Coordinates of C-alpha atoms in Angstrom, one line a residue:
Chain A
M1 CA 0.3 0.4 -0.3
N2 CA 1.0 3.5 -0.9
R3 CA 2.6 5.9 1.8
L4 CA 3.0 9.6 2.7
I5 CA 5.9 10.5 4.8
I6 CA 6.4 13.6 6.8
Q7 CA 10.1 14.6 6.6
Q8 CA 8.6 17.8 8.6
A9 CA 5.7 19.6 9.2
G10 CA 4.7 22.5 11.2
P11 CA 3.4 22.8 14.7
G12 CA -0.2 22.8 13.5
V13 CA 0.1 19.9 11.3
T14 CA -3.4 17.0 11.4
V15 CA -5.2 14.6 10.4
Q16 CA -8.8 15.6 10.3
D17 CA -12.1 14.4 8.2
K18 CA -15.4 15.5 9.2
G19 CA -15.4 14.3 13.0
R20 CA -16.7 12.3 15.4
T21 CA -20.2 12.0 16.6
G22 CA -22.1 11.2 19.5
Y23 CA -20.2 11.6 22.1
I24 CA -21.1 14.8 23.0
A25 CA -23.2 13.7 26.0
L26 CA -19.4 12.0 27.4
G27 CA -17.9 15.2 27.5
L28 CA -16.5 15.0 23.2
S29 CA -16.8 17.5 20.6
R30 CA -16.8 16.7 17.3
G31 CA -14.3 18.1 16.3
G32 CA -13.0 17.4 12.6
A33 CA -11.9 19.7 10.2
A34 CA -11.2 23.6 11.5
D35 CA -12.7 24.5 7.4
R36 CA -15.2 22.0 6.8
L37 CA -15.3 23.6 3.5
A38 CA -11.8 22.9 2.6
L39 CA -11.8 19.3 3.2
A40 CA -15.1 19.3 0.7
E41 CA -13.1 21.7 -1.9
G42 CA -10.0 18.5 -1.7
A43 CA -12.1 16.0 -2.2
A44 CA -14.4 17.8 -4.9
L45 CA -11.1 18.2 -7.1
L46 CA -10.2 14.5 -6.5
R47 CA -13.7 13.1 -7.6
Q48 CA -14.4 11.1 -3.9
P49 CA -16.5 11.1 -1.3
V50 CA -15.0 13.2 1.7
G51 CA -13.1 11.2 3.7
A52 CA -10.0 12.4 5.7
A53 CA -6.5 15.1 5.1
I54 CA -3.8 16.4 6.2
E55 CA -4.9 20.3 8.1
M56 CA -2.7 22.8 8.1
A57 CA -2.2 25.3 10.6
G58 CA -0.3 29.0 9.1
F59 CA 2.7 26.7 7.8
G60 CA 2.3 22.9 5.4
G61 CA 5.8 20.4 5.7
R62 CA 7.2 18.2 3.7
F63 CA 6.3 15.3 2.1
S64 CA 6.6 12.6 -0.1
V65 CA 5.0 9.3 -0.7
V66 CA 6.5 5.6 -2.2
E67 CA 4.3 5.1 -5.1
P68 CA 3.0 7.6 -6.9
C69 CA -0.1 9.9 -5.5
R70 CA -3.1 12.3 -6.6
I71 CA -3.2 15.4 -4.3
A72 CA -5.8 18.5 -4.4
L73 CA -4.4 21.2 -1.8
T74 CA -7.6 23.5 -0.8
G75 CA -8.1 26.5 1.7
A76 CA -5.6 29.2 2.5
P77 CA -3.3 29.3 0.0
M78 CA -0.3 27.8 0.9
R79 CA 3.3 28.4 -1.0
A80 CA 3.7 24.8 -2.4
S81 CA 5.9 23.5 -4.6
L82 CA 6.4 19.8 -6.5
D83 CA 10.6 19.0 -7.0
G84 CA 11.5 22.6 -6.8
V85 CA 8.2 23.6 -9.5
P86 CA 5.8 26.3 -8.4
L87 CA 1.8 24.2 -7.8
V88 CA -0.7 26.4 -8.4
W89 CA -3.6 26.1 -5.5
N90 CA -7.1 25.4 -5.0
A91 CA -5.9 22.5 -7.7
S92 CA -5.7 18.8 -8.2
H93 CA -2.2 17.5 -9.5
L94 CA 0.5 14.7 -9.6
M95 CA 2.6 14.0 -7.2
P96 CA 5.2 11.0 -8.8
A97 CA 7.1 8.7 -6.6
G98 CA 10.1 9.9 -4.6
S99 CA 9.6 13.7 -5.6
V100 CA 9.1 16.0 -2.8
L101 CA 6.7 18.5 -2.0
D102 CA 7.2 21.5 0.2
I103 CA 4.1 23.1 1.1
G104 CA 5.3 27.2 3.2
G105 CA 3.6 29.1 4.9
A106 CA -0.1 30.6 4.0
S107 CA -0.1 34.1 2.2
K108 CA -4.0 34.1 3.4
G109 CA -6.0 33.0 6.0
V110 CA -4.8 30.2 8.1
Y111 CA -6.0 26.4 7.9
G112 CA -4.3 25.0 4.3
Y113 CA -5.8 21.5 3.5
L114 CA -3.2 18.6 1.7
T115 CA -6.0 15.6 0.2
L116 CA -4.4 12.2 -1.1
G117 CA -6.4 10.4 -3.9
G118 CA -7.9 7.4 -2.0
G119 CA -7.6 9.2 1.4
L120 CA -5.7 8.0 4.4
A121 CA -6.2 4.6 5.8
T122 CA -5.3 4.9 9.3
D123 CA -7.5 2.6 11.6
P124 CA -10.5 4.8 13.7
V125 CA -10.7 5.6 17.1
L126 CA -14.2 6.5 18.3
G127 CA -15.5 7.0 14.9
G128 CA -12.8 9.3 13.6
Q129 CA -10.1 9.4 11.6
G130 CA -8.5 13.2 13.0
A131 CA -6.9 14.4 16.3
H132 CA -8.9 16.4 18.5
L133 CA -6.4 17.7 20.3
T134 CA -7.7 19.5 23.7
A135 CA -9.3 16.2 23.7
G136 CA -5.8 13.8 23.6
L137 CA -6.9 11.2 21.3
G138 CA -4.1 11.8 18.8
R139 CA -1.4 14.8 18.0
A140 CA 0.1 17.2 15.4
L141 CA 2.1 15.3 12.9
A142 CA 6.2 15.4 13.3
A143 CA 9.4 14.4 10.7
G144 CA 9.2 10.9 10.4
D145 CA 6.1 9.9 10.9
E146 CA 4.2 7.8 8.3
L147 CA 0.7 7.7 7.0
T148 CA -0.3 4.3 4.7
L149 CA -2.9 5.6 2.1
S150 CA -5.8 3.3 0.4
D151 CA -6.1 2.3 -3.4
D152 CA -7.2 4.6 -5.1
K153 CA -9.9 4.2 -7.7
G154 CA -9.5 7.1 -9.2
D155 CA -7.2 8.4 -12.1
E156 CA -7.5 12.3 -12.8
T157 CA -6.1 15.6 -12.0
G158 CA -5.4 19.2 -13.3
L159 CA -8.4 20.2 -11.9
T160 CA -9.1 23.1 -10.1
L161 CA -12.0 25.6 -8.8
T162 CA -12.4 29.0 -7.4
P163 CA -12.8 29.1 -4.2
Q164 CA -15.2 30.6 -2.0
S165 CA -13.4 34.4 -1.0
R166 CA -12.6 33.4 2.8
W167 CA -10.1 34.4 4.3
D168 CA -9.8 38.2 5.2
G169 CA -12.8 38.1 8.4
G170 CA -16.0 39.5 6.6
T171 CA -18.7 40.0 7.8
L172 CA -20.9 37.0 10.8
R173 CA -24.1 35.7 10.2
V174 CA -25.8 35.0 14.4
L175 CA -28.3 33.6 15.4
P176 CA -29.7 34.1 19.4
S177 CA -29.3 31.3 21.9
L178 CA -30.4 30.6 24.9
Q179 CA -28.0 33.5 26.5
T180 CA -29.2 36.4 24.0
D181 CA -31.9 37.5 26.6
L182 CA -28.8 37.9 29.3
Y183 CA -28.0 40.5 27.2
S184 CA -30.2 44.9 26.9
Q185 CA -31.1 45.3 23.4
E186 CA -28.4 48.3 23.1
E187 CA -25.4 46.2 24.5
R188 CA -26.9 43.7 21.6
A189 CA -27.1 46.9 18.7
R190 CA -23.5 47.6 19.9
F191 CA -21.6 44.9 19.1
E192 CA -23.4 44.5 16.3
A193 CA -22.2 47.9 15.2
S194 CA -18.8 47.1 16.5
T195 CA -15.5 46.1 14.7
L196 CA -14.0 42.9 16.0
T197 CA -10.2 42.4 15.4
R198 CA -9.2 38.6 15.6
D199 CA -6.5 38.2 18.6
T200 CA -3.4 35.9 18.1
R201 CA -4.7 33.9 20.4
G202 CA -6.5 31.4 18.5
N203 CA -6.8 27.5 17.4
R204 CA -8.4 24.6 16.7
M205 CA -11.1 25.6 19.9
G206 CA -11.9 28.7 18.8
I207 CA -10.8 32.3 18.3
R208 CA -10.3 35.3 20.7
L209 CA -11.5 38.9 19.4
M210 CA -10.1 42.3 20.1
P211 CA -13.0 44.8 21.0
E212 CA -12.3 47.7 19.8
G213 CA -13.6 49.8 23.0
E214 CA -15.1 48.7 25.7
G215 CA -15.7 45.2 25.6
F216 CA -18.9 43.0 25.8
G217 CA -18.6 41.2 29.8
L218 CA -21.4 41.0 32.6
K219 CA -21.7 41.3 35.9
V220 CA -23.9 38.5 35.9
G221 CA -21.6 35.7 33.9
Q222 CA -19.5 34.1 36.7
K223 CA -23.2 32.3 38.1
I224 CA -24.5 30.3 34.9
L225 CA -25.6 26.8 34.9
S226 CA -23.2 25.4 32.8
E227 CA -24.2 24.9 29.5
I228 CA -24.5 23.0 26.2
I229 CA -21.4 25.0 23.9
T230 CA -22.0 23.9 20.0
P231 CA -19.6 26.1 17.1
G232 CA -19.9 28.8 16.3
D233 CA -21.6 30.2 19.8
I234 CA -19.7 33.5 20.5
Q235 CA -18.6 33.3 24.1
I236 CA -17.5 36.1 26.5
P237 CA -15.7 35.5 29.8
G238 CA -15.4 38.3 32.5
D239 CA -12.8 40.1 29.8
G240 CA -15.6 40.6 27.6
A241 CA -13.3 39.9 25.0
P242 CA -15.1 37.1 23.2
Y243 CA -14.1 33.6 21.7
I244 CA -16.3 32.5 18.6
L245 CA -16.0 29.2 19.3
M246 CA -14.6 26.1 16.5
A247 CA -14.3 22.1 15.6
E248 CA -13.2 21.2 19.0
C249 CA -14.2 23.6 21.4
Q250 CA -15.7 21.7 24.3
T251 CA -19.0 20.6 25.3
T252 CA -20.7 22.5 27.4
G253 CA -19.3 25.6 29.7
G254 CA -21.2 28.5 31.9
Y255 CA -19.7 31.6 30.2
P256 CA -22.2 33.8 29.2
R257 CA -22.9 33.4 24.8
I258 CA -24.6 36.3 22.8
G259 CA -24.9 34.5 19.6
T260 CA -24.0 31.9 17.5
V261 CA -22.1 32.1 13.5
I262 CA -24.1 30.1 11.6
P263 CA -23.2 26.8 9.8
A264 CA -22.1 28.1 6.9
D265 CA -20.4 31.1 8.4
M266 CA -18.4 29.5 10.2
P267 CA -15.0 28.7 7.1
K268 CA -14.8 32.3 7.8
V269 CA -14.0 32.2 11.4
A270 CA -11.9 29.4 10.4
Q271 CA -9.8 30.9 8.2
C272 CA -9.6 34.6 9.5
P273 CA -5.6 35.9 10.5
P274 CA -4.8 37.8 12.5
G275 CA -5.5 41.0 12.5
A276 CA -8.3 40.9 10.2
K277 CA -11.7 42.4 11.2
L278 CA -15.1 41.3 11.6
R279 CA -18.5 41.9 12.9
F280 CA -21.5 40.9 13.2
R281 CA -25.0 40.4 12.4
F282 CA -28.3 39.1 13.7
V283 CA -31.0 37.4 11.2
D284 CA -34.0 34.5 12.1
R285 CA -34.0 31.7 11.9
Q286 CA -35.9 31.6 8.5
E287 CA -32.8 33.5 7.0
A288 CA -30.4 31.4 9.0
L289 CA -32.5 27.3 7.0
G290 CA -31.9 29.6 4.1
A291 CA -28.6 30.2 4.3
E292 CA -28.2 26.3 5.0
M293 CA -29.9 25.9 1.7
G294 CA -27.6 27.6 -0.2
Y295 CA -24.4 26.1 1.7
R296 CA -25.1 22.2 1.1
K297 CA -26.0 23.1 -2.7
H298 CA -22.8 24.8 -2.9
L299 CA -21.3 21.9 -1.4
A300 CA -23.2 19.3 -3.6
G301 CA -22.0 21.3 -7.0
L302 CA -18.3 21.2 -5.9
S303 CA -18.1 18.0 -8.0
R304 CA -19.1 19.6 -10.6
A305 CA -17.5 23.2 -10.3
A306 CA -14.2 20.8 -9.9
Q307 CA -12.8 21.8 -13.7
P308 CA -9.6 20.9 -16.1
L309 CA -7.1 23.3 -16.2
V310 CA -7.1 26.0 -18.5
R311 CA -3.8 25.1 -20.9
D312 CA -2.3 24.6 -23.9
P313 CA -1.5 20.8 -24.2
A314 CA 2.2 22.0 -26.4
D315 CA 2.5 23.9 -23.1
I316 CA 2.4 21.1 -21.0
T317 CA 5.9 20.7 -19.5
N318 CA 5.5 24.7 -17.8
L319 CA 1.7 23.4 -17.6
L320 CA 2.2 23.1 -12.5
S321 CA 3.2 26.8 -12.5
Y322 CA 1.1 28.2 -15.1
T323 CA -1.2 31.1 -14.6
L324 CA -4.3 30.0 -15.3
I325 CA -7.0 32.5 -14.8
S326 CA -7.8 36.0 -13.5
G327 CA -7.1 35.2 -9.5
V328 CA -5.1 32.2 -9.9
T329 CA -1.6 32.1 -9.6
A330 CA 1.8 29.5 -9.5
G331 CA 2.2 29.9 -5.6
E332 CA 5.5 32.0 -5.7
E333 CA 3.5 34.9 -7.1
L334 CA 1.1 35.0 -3.6
S335 CA 4.7 36.1 -1.7
Chain B
M1 CA -34.7 39.7 35.9
A2 CA -37.0 37.7 33.1
Q3 CA -35.0 34.1 33.9
T4 CA -36.6 34.0 37.8
T5 CA -40.3 33.1 35.7
L6 CA -39.6 30.8 33.4
T7 CA -41.7 27.4 33.6
F8 CA -40.1 24.3 33.2
P9 CA -39.2 21.8 31.3
R10 CA -39.4 23.6 28.1
I11 CA -38.1 23.7 25.0
D12 CA -35.4 26.5 23.2
S13 CA -33.3 26.4 19.9
V14 CA -29.5 26.1 20.3
G15 CA -27.5 28.0 17.2
L16 CA -29.3 26.5 13.8
D17 CA -29.6 22.2 14.1
G18 CA -30.3 21.8 18.3
L19 CA -33.2 21.6 20.6
L20 CA -33.2 22.2 24.4
V21 CA -35.1 20.7 27.0
R22 CA -34.1 22.2 29.9
F23 CA -36.0 21.3 33.2
G24 CA -35.1 24.5 35.5
D25 CA -31.9 26.9 35.5
Q26 CA -30.2 25.5 39.2
L27 CA -28.8 23.1 39.5
D28 CA -31.7 20.8 40.9
E29 CA -31.5 16.8 42.0
A30 CA -35.3 16.2 41.0
A31 CA -34.2 18.1 36.9
N32 CA -30.8 16.4 36.5
R33 CA -32.5 12.9 37.3
A34 CA -35.6 14.3 34.7
A35 CA -32.8 14.9 31.8
L36 CA -30.9 11.9 32.1
A37 CA -34.4 10.0 31.9
F38 CA -35.4 12.0 29.1
R39 CA -32.4 11.8 27.3
A40 CA -32.7 7.4 27.7
A41 CA -36.6 8.3 26.4
V42 CA -35.9 10.5 23.4
E43 CA -33.2 8.3 22.5
A44 CA -35.7 5.1 22.6
S45 CA -37.4 6.4 20.4
G46 CA -35.1 6.8 17.5
W47 CA -37.1 9.6 15.2
D48 CA -35.8 10.3 12.2
G49 CA -34.0 13.4 11.2
V50 CA -32.1 13.3 15.2
E51 CA -28.6 13.1 15.0
E52 CA -26.9 13.3 18.1
C53 CA -28.4 13.3 21.9
S54 CA -26.4 14.7 25.2
T55 CA -27.5 15.6 28.8
S56 CA -26.2 18.5 30.8
L57 CA -26.7 19.4 34.6
V58 CA -30.3 20.3 34.1
S59 CA -31.5 20.0 30.3
T60 CA -30.9 17.4 27.4
Y61 CA -30.1 18.5 24.5
L62 CA -30.3 17.3 20.5
R63 CA -29.0 18.4 17.4
F64 CA -30.8 17.7 14.7
D65 CA -31.0 18.1 10.4
P66 CA -33.4 21.0 10.4
L67 CA -33.2 20.9 6.0
Y68 CA -34.9 17.2 7.2
L69 CA -36.6 17.4 10.6
S70 CA -38.9 21.2 11.3
H71 CA -37.6 23.1 13.9
D72 CA -41.4 23.4 15.1
D73 CA -42.1 19.1 14.6
L74 CA -39.9 18.0 16.6
E75 CA -40.8 20.3 18.8
M76 CA -43.9 18.9 18.9
Q77 CA -42.8 15.4 18.5
L78 CA -41.1 16.8 21.9
T79 CA -43.8 18.1 23.6
G80 CA -45.6 14.9 23.4
L81 CA -42.8 12.8 25.3
L82 CA -42.8 15.2 27.5
S83 CA -46.4 14.8 28.7
E84 CA -46.1 11.0 28.9
R85 CA -44.9 11.4 32.5
D86 CA -44.0 12.9 35.5
W87 CA -39.6 12.8 33.8
Y88 CA -39.3 14.7 37.7
A89 CA -39.6 11.1 39.3
A90 CA -37.8 9.0 37.2
D91 CA -35.2 6.6 38.3
L92 CA -31.6 7.6 38.7
P93 CA -29.6 5.7 35.6
D94 CA -28.8 1.8 36.3
G95 CA -25.3 -0.1 36.8
R96 CA -24.2 3.5 39.6
K97 CA -21.0 2.7 40.7
L98 CA -19.4 4.8 43.7
L99 CA -15.7 5.6 43.6
R100 CA -13.2 7.6 46.3
I101 CA -10.7 9.2 44.7
P102 CA -7.5 10.5 46.6
T103 CA -7.0 14.4 47.0
V104 CA -4.6 16.6 48.2
Y105 CA -6.0 19.9 49.3
G106 CA -4.0 22.7 48.8
T107 CA -0.1 23.1 48.7
D108 CA 1.6 24.0 45.3
L109 CA -0.7 21.4 44.3
A110 CA -3.5 23.3 43.7
P111 CA -2.4 26.5 45.0
Q112 CA -6.5 27.7 44.7
F113 CA -7.3 26.1 48.0
E114 CA -6.8 29.2 50.5
E115 CA -8.6 31.8 48.4
A116 CA -11.3 29.1 47.9
A117 CA -12.2 28.8 51.6
Q118 CA -11.5 32.4 52.3
V119 CA -14.7 33.0 49.8
A120 CA -16.3 30.7 51.3
G121 CA -16.1 32.3 54.4
L122 CA -14.5 28.9 56.5
T123 CA -11.1 27.9 57.6
A124 CA -8.5 25.7 56.0
E125 CA -9.6 22.7 58.3
E126 CA -13.6 23.5 58.1
A127 CA -12.8 23.2 54.1
V128 CA -10.8 20.3 54.3
A129 CA -13.8 18.1 56.2
S130 CA -16.6 19.6 53.9
L131 CA -14.8 18.6 50.9
S132 CA -13.1 15.4 51.9
Q133 CA -16.1 14.0 53.6
A134 CA -19.1 14.9 51.1
R135 CA -20.3 12.6 49.6
V136 CA -20.8 14.1 45.2
R137 CA -22.8 13.2 41.9
V138 CA -21.7 12.7 38.5
T139 CA -24.7 16.1 37.4
A140 CA -23.7 15.5 34.1
L141 CA -19.9 14.8 31.7
G142 CA -19.2 17.5 29.2
F143 CA -16.1 20.8 28.5
A144 CA -13.7 17.7 27.9
P145 CA -13.7 13.9 27.4
G146 CA -15.3 11.9 30.3
Q147 CA -15.0 15.1 32.8
P148 CA -17.6 15.8 35.4
Y149 CA -19.9 18.3 36.7
L150 CA -20.0 17.1 40.1
G151 CA -22.9 18.5 42.7
T152 CA -24.0 19.6 44.7
L153 CA -21.9 20.7 47.7
P154 CA -23.1 22.4 50.6
E155 CA -24.0 26.1 50.4
A156 CA -21.1 27.4 51.8
W157 CA -19.7 26.1 48.3
D158 CA -22.4 28.5 46.2
I159 CA -19.7 31.0 45.2
P160 CA -18.6 32.1 41.6
R161 CA -16.4 31.6 39.3
Q162 CA -13.8 34.4 38.8
T163 CA -13.3 36.7 36.2
A164 CA -10.6 35.7 34.7
L165 CA -9.7 32.6 33.2
T166 CA -6.6 30.5 34.6
P167 CA -4.2 30.3 32.2
Q168 CA -3.8 26.3 32.4
V169 CA -4.8 23.9 35.5
P170 CA -3.2 20.1 35.5
Q171 CA -5.3 17.2 34.2
G172 CA -6.6 16.2 37.8
A173 CA -7.3 19.5 39.2
L174 CA -10.1 19.4 41.4
V175 CA -11.9 22.4 40.6
V176 CA -15.4 23.9 43.1
A177 CA -17.7 27.0 41.8
I178 CA -21.8 27.6 42.3
R179 CA -22.4 24.3 44.8
Q180 CA -20.3 21.7 42.2
F181 CA -16.5 20.5 41.3
V182 CA -15.3 19.8 38.5
L183 CA -12.2 17.3 37.5
F184 CA -10.1 17.1 34.6
S185 CA -9.9 14.9 32.5
V186 CA -7.2 17.1 30.4
T187 CA -5.3 20.6 31.0
A188 CA -6.7 23.0 29.9
P189 CA -8.0 26.8 31.3
T190 CA -10.8 27.5 33.9
G191 CA -12.8 30.2 35.6
W192 CA -13.0 27.7 38.3
R193 CA -10.6 27.6 41.3
H194 CA -7.9 25.2 41.9
I195 CA -8.2 23.2 45.6
G196 CA -7.8 20.1 44.5
Q197 CA -5.0 17.8 43.2
T198 CA -5.9 13.5 41.9
A199 CA -4.5 11.4 39.8
A200 CA -7.8 10.0 38.7
K201 CA -6.9 9.7 33.9
L202 CA -11.1 10.2 33.2
F203 CA -10.4 9.6 29.6
D204 CA -8.1 6.8 28.2
I205 CA -8.5 5.6 24.7
D206 CA -5.8 2.6 25.7
R207 CA -8.3 1.3 28.9
D208 CA -10.4 -1.1 28.2
A209 CA -13.7 1.5 29.9
P210 CA -12.7 4.9 28.3
F211 CA -14.3 7.2 30.1
L212 CA -14.1 6.5 34.5
L213 CA -17.6 8.0 35.0
R214 CA -20.5 7.8 34.1
P215 CA -23.7 10.9 34.5
G216 CA -25.2 9.5 37.7
D217 CA -22.1 7.2 39.1
E218 CA -20.8 8.9 42.9
V219 CA -17.9 10.8 43.8
E220 CA -16.1 11.2 47.0
F221 CA -13.1 13.0 47.0
P222 CA -10.5 11.9 50.8
S223 CA -7.9 13.6 51.9
V224 CA -4.3 12.6 50.8
T225 CA -1.0 14.8 52.5
R226 CA 1.3 15.0 49.8
E227 CA 3.6 12.5 50.3
A228 CA 0.5 9.9 49.9
F229 CA -0.3 11.2 46.7
E230 CA 3.5 10.5 45.5
Q231 CA 3.1 7.2 45.8
I232 CA -0.3 6.9 44.3
E233 CA 0.8 9.2 41.3
Q234 CA 2.8 5.9 40.1
A235 CA -0.3 3.4 41.1
P236 CA -2.5 2.6 37.8
D237 CA -5.3 2.8 39.5
A238 CA -4.4 6.4 40.8
G239 CA -5.8 5.1 43.9
I240 CA -9.0 5.0 43.1
T241 CA -11.9 2.5 44.7
R242 CA -15.1 1.6 43.5
E243 CA -17.7 -0.1 44.7
A244 CA -21.6 -0.9 42.4
L245 CA -24.5 1.6 43.7
V246 CA -27.7 -0.4 44.6

């Protein structure tokens, strides 16, 4: 069987999939890829079902394979090259046996994804293949690790798709939640009118936001009964700086939550880099359901959206570094 | 506050894909039993579209697919199930056990013990006596894998969380707030005060039963010296004894 060999890895390189369900009652949150959309884009570019891929927080690593392997690169654009030849991001490629894939730092966003043709054949633990770092399940990948790959039934490469831009913050749609009423109308209006900055503190559990002026702490916040937490919850500890909770969040907590970011906007949360600005807009259930419908339709259409790279067949040796369509460039030009 | 006028049980939405059935707004033994029994009943119902079910202290949570099963339909199903019986009169789950987990109170291992005792209005001796003799029940597992909320402690321990987070407490840390203990399964930040240290491993994927505790189990935290703790730390069972509750 084919193997992926990790020669070097950045500090936040992990295996991730769609997460584990059924363990909230035992205190284990679902986990899984921080940017589910990028995970799905990787699978679409290889025309395979969504499975486990390599998630890279901020920085990739150096990889090789013992047999030829299809790969797809999605999520936060990172500088990538194969044996020194720049690779197009948001595209699928063929990686020859023994070749060296280098993935550097993210030029935009936070989480990049390396998806392997056929997927990873690692054994599931509690129904998932991914590392859940805050739970102590699995660990980050390191130099010397080898991962077994499943047989690849596909053979198509050279596909690309244009990702939804989500690398620089923006406006997030928020549903009211259990404790929204603890905040006065004025406080909620001030929250919606505020621009918050993504703090440097952030990981797969969540990201911290800095308010521009006074924080959003509640005086009553310290004796709220601990209650269910879901990804997207905007939790505000006493210091007034909100956290948006993500894939690896705790399952329960007692700090007040002003609302919940809708699932369709969570890729934007995950990919919001330190220093980027975020705003919030409260929506009602109907609007949120409409957004969810649109999001799922988008996910379902990814496979169709993956199209061959525009290229001149005579130019085949230059193919991988070719400037394709407006906005999609070889990795080196992004730096 | 509006909260005091709420009537229970009540159903609220949680995010886009969750509903929460709350049996109270404060920690209460009957409400906790109701939540546990109601969750078991929901799971037994096997409703199409419901993807996951759990309990927190006094509530039952359902995650579902809102594009497949509408909020209104699920709420109607829940209301029907709620009316079938008096959930507050439900029994605790079967197969419960009693665990005794040796604990060092205070010292450098649990640096917030004295502060917590002071907030509770107790001397250090009184605080150790009160905490080490309390028999508490696992009301819910949450925050991290296998991590229990344990209640209910004597009135004096109705102390708030801290305003700021403690950057991290170690695995096995015993922390206190609002008449409850939490025993940490992982190293994590917390707003609760760190008053005791144990060697308990609450979640261990290499163990036959990875999760040490279940909701309904009862626990005591007898006081041991720091020297005794160092011995216990090396023991595979972390000095924990257990017996079945009938």
